[in-house]
Amino acid sequence: QFNLNDADVSALPLALQFCAVLGSFLPVFAYLIVLELSQSHTAALITATLLIFENEFVLKFTLLTDTGCITISQYILLDPILMFFIMAAVLSMVKFSQQRYSGPGDGFFSSAFQSRLIGNNLHNASMPEYLAYGSSITVKNLRIAGGYLHSHWHLYPEGVGAKQQQVTSYLHKDYNNVWLVHRQGDIDSQSGTPDLVRHGDIIRLEHKETTRNLHSHLHEAPLTKKHFQVTGYGINGTGDNNDLWQVEVSGGRKGDLVKVLRSKVRFLHRATGCVLYSSGKTLPKWGWEQVEVTCSPYLKETPSSQWNIEDHINPKQYRVYLLGNPVSGLVGEPGQFGILSYHGVSGINSTPKGFNAEPKK
């Protein structure tokens, strides 16, 4: 037995020195794993520090043939070796998972994560940088496994609020997720350059496939009874004042632009004062077992009431490649490409791909 507080490190058996060196890599592995998963240096540093103190690492630097030697007070011979290879394997697995390919379940993940998936329509793609009137968009909820704002031709059944068109949250990419952005007054810009949507603007969202507007009223929601029902209402873009929503950018001020993919956005219903919300609850078979969308009278900011613009198409705007190397300035005509860096978060192609047909039941 050796007392590491008193013994000369050079007097330790070679095997124990070897175990000490392997053990010293464990906080490093912990740092790299958390950094890869969270992209946060702060979280990674805290994790590594906690591991050091939790396992009573003693950092003891002693001259040993002109090299610093790190010794460890708690672990016996086998433990550092075993933990070294376990954590090395975990780090390799995490690295590999971050380079995976696109698949049918991409919609379960955040827009930023999807941009890393090879074959996903967000991977190395292009899009207009800011939300504009006249754009075709998809809107994704920010809760864990948050789906896309979705509608289809089916109506709410008798006895479930108003018998109007269903609006849900759908976890897969689908053409029924696409919405058109219109001004409050139904008049979009006819000039060559579209007007941009700003924090505080009042807009109307028209479902592209069915031409009905995103709508809410004082009928109770299907499952979350203290919330209001959200429906599709009107035809060919015509409706009423219950189709109007105010755009609110998280942390924004009046006039701030809505950044595609990056802005956290809430939609406040003008008539009732509630906020567009994904409850996470699964609807019955009449709702195709999709996720309930409501209008919540509780205005506290939560991921369930926050959304980001994911797919974004507007032929009048510059499309921006989101690559790894920043290039100052954009050149070209609307519809052509410029290059700008957003640290790996990508947009969409001019023609969306990766959309699946909604399951027929």
mmCIF file of C-alpha atoms in Angstrom, residues 125-129 317-323 325-342:
data_model
loop_
_atom_site.group_PDB
_atom_site.id
_atom_site.type_symbol
_atom_site.label_atom_id
_atom_site.label_comp_id
_atom_site.label_asym_id
_atom_site.label_seq_id
_atom_site.Cartn_x
_atom_site.Cartn_y
_atom_site.Cartn_z
ATOM 1 C CA ALA A 125 -29.380 24.060 -48.201
ATOM 2 C CA SER A 126 -30.446 27.619 -48.990
ATOM 3 C CA MET A 127 -33.263 29.924 -47.990
ATOM 4 C CA PRO A 128 -34.245 33.567 -47.607
ATOM 5 C CA GLU A 129 -32.734 34.920 -44.416
ATOM 6 C CA GLN A 317 -35.980 37.117 -51.912
ATOM 7 C CA TYR A 318 -32.291 36.290 -51.974
ATOM 8 C CA ARG A 319 -31.619 32.711 -51.023
ATOM 9 C CA VAL A 320 -28.678 32.283 -48.675
ATOM 10 C CA TYR A 321 -26.399 29.259 -48.474
ATOM 11 C CA LEU A 322 -25.690 28.507 -44.834
ATOM 12 C CA LEU A 323 -22.178 27.066 -44.979
ATOM 13 C CA ASN A 325 -17.218 29.952 -43.989
ATOM 14 C CA PRO A 326 -18.594 33.486 -43.639
ATOM 15 C CA VAL A 327 -18.436 35.676 -46.709
ATOM 16 C CA SER A 328 -19.277 39.353 -46.393
ATOM 17 C CA GLY A 329 -21.938 40.691 -48.721
ATOM 18 C CA LEU A 330 -24.524 39.073 -50.955
ATOM 19 C CA VAL A 331 -24.467 39.403 -54.714
ATOM 20 C CA GLY A 332 -27.121 38.667 -57.305
ATOM 21 C CA GLU A 333 -30.789 39.065 -58.119
ATOM 22 C CA PRO A 334 -33.708 37.777 -56.034
ATOM 23 C CA GLY A 335 -33.918 34.010 -56.410
ATOM 24 C CA GLN A 336 -30.147 33.710 -56.857
ATOM 25 C CA PHE A 337 -27.686 32.625 -54.183
ATOM 26 C CA GLY A 338 -25.414 34.404 -51.744
ATOM 27 C CA ILE A 339 -23.221 32.881 -49.032
ATOM 28 C CA LEU A 340 -23.374 33.533 -45.311
ATOM 29 C CA SER A 341 -22.359 31.602 -42.184
ATOM 30 C CA TYR A 342 -24.758 30.603 -39.409
#
